Amino acid sequence: FVQSPLQLSTELVLNPQTGEVLSYIALYNLALAWHLWGLNTDDQETRDFYLRKAVSLYRYAYSIMAERRVDVNARLYMSLICNLGHVHFSLGNTEEADEFFQLLLEAILCVVDKGNVFDNLEEFISNTIPIVLKLQVAPAA
């Protein structure tokens, strides 16, 4: 999963969408903090509480993006869905995790198809390996 917080662009232009962008970045970074705290906590109950907080915040950031109130680039979108998949997986919600990793795989294929490959694409690809393996397994005869 992506462990780096989102950073503001030095070229951020103040306009009506700026508030939405700042909200998206703040929510993502808060979610990431809860996500990391959850993974670094030994107590299972506290861990699950922190991870559920992360899910809520990631989902809120996702809703801002999905309502097209924020125009995000592929890397930001992929970071969000990758981390949503990871936190769901960490909570044992494998169906939800698979859905987000499937979205991640689709995003990777779009990025590669458009030739917009960026530096840490391998980090995202490694999260989709279980999905690819499931797709390659043929049903028993």
PDB file of C-alpha atoms in Angstrom:
ATOM      1  CA  PHE A   1       0.000   0.000   0.000  1.00  0.00           C
ATOM      2  CA  VAL A   2       0.998   3.640  -0.374  1.00  0.00           C
ATOM      3  CA  GLN A   3       2.558   4.949   2.833  1.00  0.00           C
ATOM      4  CA  SER A   4       3.432   8.494   1.704  1.00  0.00           C
ATOM      5  CA  PRO A   5       1.086  11.374   2.490  1.00  0.00           C
ATOM      6  CA  LEU A   6      -0.253  13.532  -0.310  1.00  0.00           C
ATOM      7  CA  GLN A   7       1.412  16.907  -0.623  1.00  0.00           C
ATOM      8  CA  LEU A   8       0.132  20.200  -1.885  1.00  0.00           C
ATOM      9  CA  SER A   9       1.371  21.380  -5.223  1.00  0.00           C
ATOM     10  CA  THR A  10       3.381  24.559  -5.085  1.00  0.00           C
ATOM     11  CA  GLU A  11       1.374  25.590  -8.131  1.00  0.00           C
ATOM     12  CA  LEU A  12      -1.996  25.417  -6.352  1.00  0.00           C
ATOM     13  CA  VAL A  13      -4.215  28.123  -7.796  1.00  0.00           C
ATOM     14  CA  LEU A  14      -6.880  29.623  -5.562  1.00  0.00           C
ATOM     15  CA  ASN A  15     -10.267  29.066  -7.144  1.00  0.00           C
ATOM     16  CA  PRO A  16     -13.602  27.556  -6.068  1.00  0.00           C
ATOM     17  CA  GLN A  17     -12.242  24.007  -6.408  1.00  0.00           C
ATOM     18  CA  THR A  18      -9.240  24.648  -4.139  1.00  0.00           C
ATOM     19  CA  GLY A  19     -11.263  23.998  -0.981  1.00  0.00           C
ATOM     20  CA  GLU A  20     -12.349  20.617  -2.323  1.00  0.00           C
ATOM     21  CA  VAL A  21      -8.772  19.720  -3.240  1.00  0.00           C
ATOM     22  CA  LEU A  22      -7.569  20.690   0.232  1.00  0.00           C
ATOM     23  CA  SER A  23     -10.381  18.647   1.811  1.00  0.00           C
ATOM     24  CA  TYR A  24      -9.489  15.631  -0.323  1.00  0.00           C
ATOM     25  CA  ILE A  25      -5.801  15.854   0.612  1.00  0.00           C
ATOM     26  CA  ALA A  26      -6.557  16.381   4.311  1.00  0.00           C
ATOM     27  CA  LEU A  27      -8.993  13.444   4.432  1.00  0.00           C
ATOM     28  CA  TYR A  28      -6.595  11.140   2.579  1.00  0.00           C
ATOM     29  CA  ASN A  29      -3.709  12.067   4.891  1.00  0.00           C
ATOM     30  CA  LEU A  30      -5.855  11.626   8.028  1.00  0.00           C
ATOM     31  CA  ALA A  31      -6.991   8.242   6.737  1.00  0.00           C
ATOM     32  CA  LEU A  32      -3.388   7.277   6.069  1.00  0.00           C
ATOM     33  CA  ALA A  33      -2.422   8.254   9.630  1.00  0.00           C
ATOM     34  CA  TRP A  34      -5.194   6.052  11.111  1.00  0.00           C
ATOM     35  CA  HIS A  35      -4.223   3.282   8.673  1.00  0.00           C
ATOM     36  CA  LEU A  36      -0.573   3.372   9.780  1.00  0.00           C
ATOM     37  CA  TRP A  37      -1.489   3.594  13.474  1.00  0.00           C
ATOM     38  CA  GLY A  38      -3.755   0.593  13.052  1.00  0.00           C
ATOM     39  CA  LEU A  39      -1.038  -1.484  11.432  1.00  0.00           C
ATOM     40  CA  ASN A  40       1.428  -0.560  14.182  1.00  0.00           C
ATOM     41  CA  THR A  41      -0.880  -1.445  17.090  1.00  0.00           C
ATOM     42  CA  ASP A  42      -0.644  -4.829  18.792  1.00  0.00           C
ATOM     43  CA  ASP A  43      -4.054  -4.770  20.489  1.00  0.00           C
ATOM     44  CA  GLN A  44      -6.562  -6.287  18.012  1.00  0.00           C
ATOM     45  CA  GLU A  45      -9.527  -4.227  19.194  1.00  0.00           C
ATOM     46  CA  THR A  46      -7.594  -0.955  18.954  1.00  0.00           C
ATOM     47  CA  ARG A  47      -6.144  -2.024  15.601  1.00  0.00           C
ATOM     48  CA  ASP A  48      -9.578  -2.713  14.140  1.00  0.00           C
ATOM     49  CA  PHE A  49     -10.929   0.579  15.525  1.00  0.00           C
ATOM     50  CA  TYR A  50      -8.101   2.535  13.884  1.00  0.00           C
ATOM     51  CA  LEU A  51      -8.496   0.682  10.597  1.00  0.00           C
ATOM     52  CA  ARG A  52     -12.266   1.266  10.554  1.00  0.00           C
ATOM     53  CA  LYS A  53     -11.557   4.982  11.082  1.00  0.00           C
ATOM     54  CA  ALA A  54      -9.196   4.842   8.117  1.00  0.00           C
ATOM     55  CA  VAL A  55     -11.885   3.211   5.965  1.00  0.00           C
ATOM     56  CA  SER A  56     -14.380   5.958   6.844  1.00  0.00           C
ATOM     57  CA  LEU A  57     -11.943   8.729   5.981  1.00  0.00           C
ATOM     58  CA  TYR A  58     -10.717   7.064   2.781  1.00  0.00           C
ATOM     59  CA  ARG A  59     -14.346   6.558   1.720  1.00  0.00           C
ATOM     60  CA  TYR A  60     -15.141  10.202   2.381  1.00  0.00           C
ATOM     61  CA  ALA A  61     -12.153  11.250   0.265  1.00  0.00           C
ATOM     62  CA  TYR A  62     -13.342   8.773  -2.379  1.00  0.00           C
ATOM     63  CA  SER A  63     -16.826  10.332  -2.346  1.00  0.00           C
ATOM     64  CA  ILE A  64     -15.352  13.803  -2.955  1.00  0.00           C
ATOM     65  CA  MET A  65     -13.400  12.409  -5.886  1.00  0.00           C
ATOM     66  CA  ALA A  66     -16.309  10.327  -7.221  1.00  0.00           C
ATOM     67  CA  GLU A  67     -18.660  13.305  -7.213  1.00  0.00           C
ATOM     68  CA  ARG A  68     -16.075  14.974  -9.456  1.00  0.00           C
ATOM     69  CA  ARG A  69     -15.672  17.804  -7.005  1.00  0.00           C
ATOM     70  CA  VAL A  70     -11.940  17.162  -7.215  1.00  0.00           C
ATOM     71  CA  ASP A  71     -10.019  16.399 -10.384  1.00  0.00           C
ATOM     72  CA  VAL A  72      -7.307  13.950  -9.351  1.00  0.00           C
ATOM     73  CA  ASN A  73      -4.566  12.438 -11.434  1.00  0.00           C
ATOM     74  CA  ALA A  74      -4.090   8.690 -11.900  1.00  0.00           C
ATOM     75  CA  ARG A  75      -1.482   8.381  -9.154  1.00  0.00           C
ATOM     76  CA  LEU A  76      -3.765   9.996  -6.530  1.00  0.00           C
ATOM     77  CA  TYR A  77      -6.717   7.851  -7.598  1.00  0.00           C
ATOM     78  CA  MET A  78      -4.610   4.692  -7.546  1.00  0.00           C
ATOM     79  CA  SER A  79      -3.148   5.579  -4.121  1.00  0.00           C
ATOM     80  CA  LEU A  80      -6.643   5.955  -2.695  1.00  0.00           C
ATOM     81  CA  ILE A  81      -8.103   2.738  -4.090  1.00  0.00           C
ATOM     82  CA  CYS A  82      -4.927   0.796  -3.296  1.00  0.00           C
ATOM     83  CA  ASN A  83      -5.089   1.898   0.344  1.00  0.00           C
ATOM     84  CA  LEU A  84      -8.816   1.194   0.548  1.00  0.00           C
ATOM     85  CA  GLY A  85      -8.115  -2.319  -0.708  1.00  0.00           C
ATOM     86  CA  HIS A  86      -5.274  -2.779   1.760  1.00  0.00           C
ATOM     87  CA  VAL A  87      -7.197  -1.581   4.810  1.00  0.00           C
ATOM     88  CA  HIS A  88     -10.189  -3.775   3.910  1.00  0.00           C
ATOM     89  CA  PHE A  89      -7.832  -6.732   3.488  1.00  0.00           C
ATOM     90  CA  SER A  90      -6.252  -5.956   6.881  1.00  0.00           C
ATOM     91  CA  LEU A  91      -9.724  -5.991   8.455  1.00  0.00           C
ATOM     92  CA  GLY A  92     -10.525  -9.348   6.828  1.00  0.00           C
ATOM     93  CA  ASN A  93     -13.030  -7.838   4.387  1.00  0.00           C
ATOM     94  CA  THR A  94     -11.704  -9.792   1.431  1.00  0.00           C
ATOM     95  CA  GLU A  95     -14.642  -9.131  -0.904  1.00  0.00           C
ATOM     96  CA  GLU A  96     -14.331  -5.365  -0.473  1.00  0.00           C
ATOM     97  CA  ALA A  97     -10.541  -5.595  -0.786  1.00  0.00           C
ATOM     98  CA  ASP A  98     -10.880  -7.558  -4.023  1.00  0.00           C
ATOM     99  CA  GLU A  99     -13.259  -4.936  -5.436  1.00  0.00           C
ATOM    100  CA  PHE A 100     -10.764  -2.143  -4.804  1.00  0.00           C
ATOM    101  CA  PHE A 101      -7.819  -4.180  -6.085  1.00  0.00           C
ATOM    102  CA  GLN A 102      -9.862  -4.927  -9.224  1.00  0.00           C
ATOM    103  CA  LEU A 103     -10.382  -1.171  -9.682  1.00  0.00           C
ATOM    104  CA  LEU A 104      -6.653  -0.714  -9.145  1.00  0.00           C
ATOM    105  CA  LEU A 105      -5.843  -3.308 -11.793  1.00  0.00           C
ATOM    106  CA  GLU A 106      -8.177  -1.557 -14.252  1.00  0.00           C
ATOM    107  CA  ALA A 107      -6.523   1.796 -13.498  1.00  0.00           C
ATOM    108  CA  ILE A 108      -3.056   0.300 -14.029  1.00  0.00           C
ATOM    109  CA  LEU A 109      -4.128  -1.102 -17.388  1.00  0.00           C
ATOM    110  CA  CYS A 110      -5.489   2.320 -18.424  1.00  0.00           C
ATOM    111  CA  VAL A 111      -2.292   4.083 -17.354  1.00  0.00           C
ATOM    112  CA  VAL A 112      -0.102   1.609 -19.223  1.00  0.00           C
ATOM    113  CA  ASP A 113      -2.375   1.680 -22.283  1.00  0.00           C
ATOM    114  CA  LYS A 114      -2.116   5.489 -22.427  1.00  0.00           C
ATOM    115  CA  GLY A 115       1.654   5.365 -21.943  1.00  0.00           C
ATOM    116  CA  ASN A 116       1.478   7.393 -18.718  1.00  0.00           C
ATOM    117  CA  VAL A 117       3.764   5.088 -16.737  1.00  0.00           C
ATOM    118  CA  PHE A 118       5.257   6.678 -13.614  1.00  0.00           C
ATOM    119  CA  ASP A 119       8.041   5.803 -11.161  1.00  0.00           C
ATOM    120  CA  ASN A 120       6.339   3.717  -8.478  1.00  0.00           C
ATOM    121  CA  LEU A 121       3.887   1.839 -10.689  1.00  0.00           C
ATOM    122  CA  GLU A 122       5.399  -1.472  -9.465  1.00  0.00           C
ATOM    123  CA  GLU A 123       4.163  -0.617  -5.966  1.00  0.00           C
ATOM    124  CA  PHE A 124       0.606  -0.626  -7.285  1.00  0.00           C
ATOM    125  CA  ILE A 125       1.096  -3.697  -9.467  1.00  0.00           C
ATOM    126  CA  SER A 126       2.250  -5.794  -6.498  1.00  0.00           C
ATOM    127  CA  ASN A 127      -1.118  -5.173  -4.814  1.00  0.00           C
ATOM    128  CA  THR A 128      -3.030  -6.615  -7.769  1.00  0.00           C
ATOM    129  CA  ILE A 129      -1.173  -9.942  -7.945  1.00  0.00           C
ATOM    130  CA  PRO A 130      -3.840 -11.851  -5.935  1.00  0.00           C
ATOM    131  CA  ILE A 131      -6.541 -10.574  -8.318  1.00  0.00           C
ATOM    132  CA  VAL A 132      -4.525 -11.573 -11.393  1.00  0.00           C
ATOM    133  CA  LEU A 133      -3.888 -15.017  -9.929  1.00  0.00           C
ATOM    134  CA  LYS A 134      -7.612 -15.504  -9.250  1.00  0.00           C
ATOM    135  CA  LEU A 135      -8.408 -14.550 -12.840  1.00  0.00           C
ATOM    136  CA  GLN A 136      -5.872 -17.052 -14.169  1.00  0.00           C
ATOM    137  CA  VAL A 137      -7.124 -20.003 -12.129  1.00  0.00           C
ATOM    138  CA  ALA A 138      -9.383 -22.140 -14.302  1.00  0.00           C
ATOM    139  CA  PRO A 139     -12.408 -23.769 -12.651  1.00  0.00           C
ATOM    140  CA  ALA A 140     -11.999 -27.475 -11.898  1.00  0.00           C
ATOM    141  CA  ALA A 141     -13.558 -29.799 -14.442  1.00  0.00           C
TER     142      ALA A 141
END
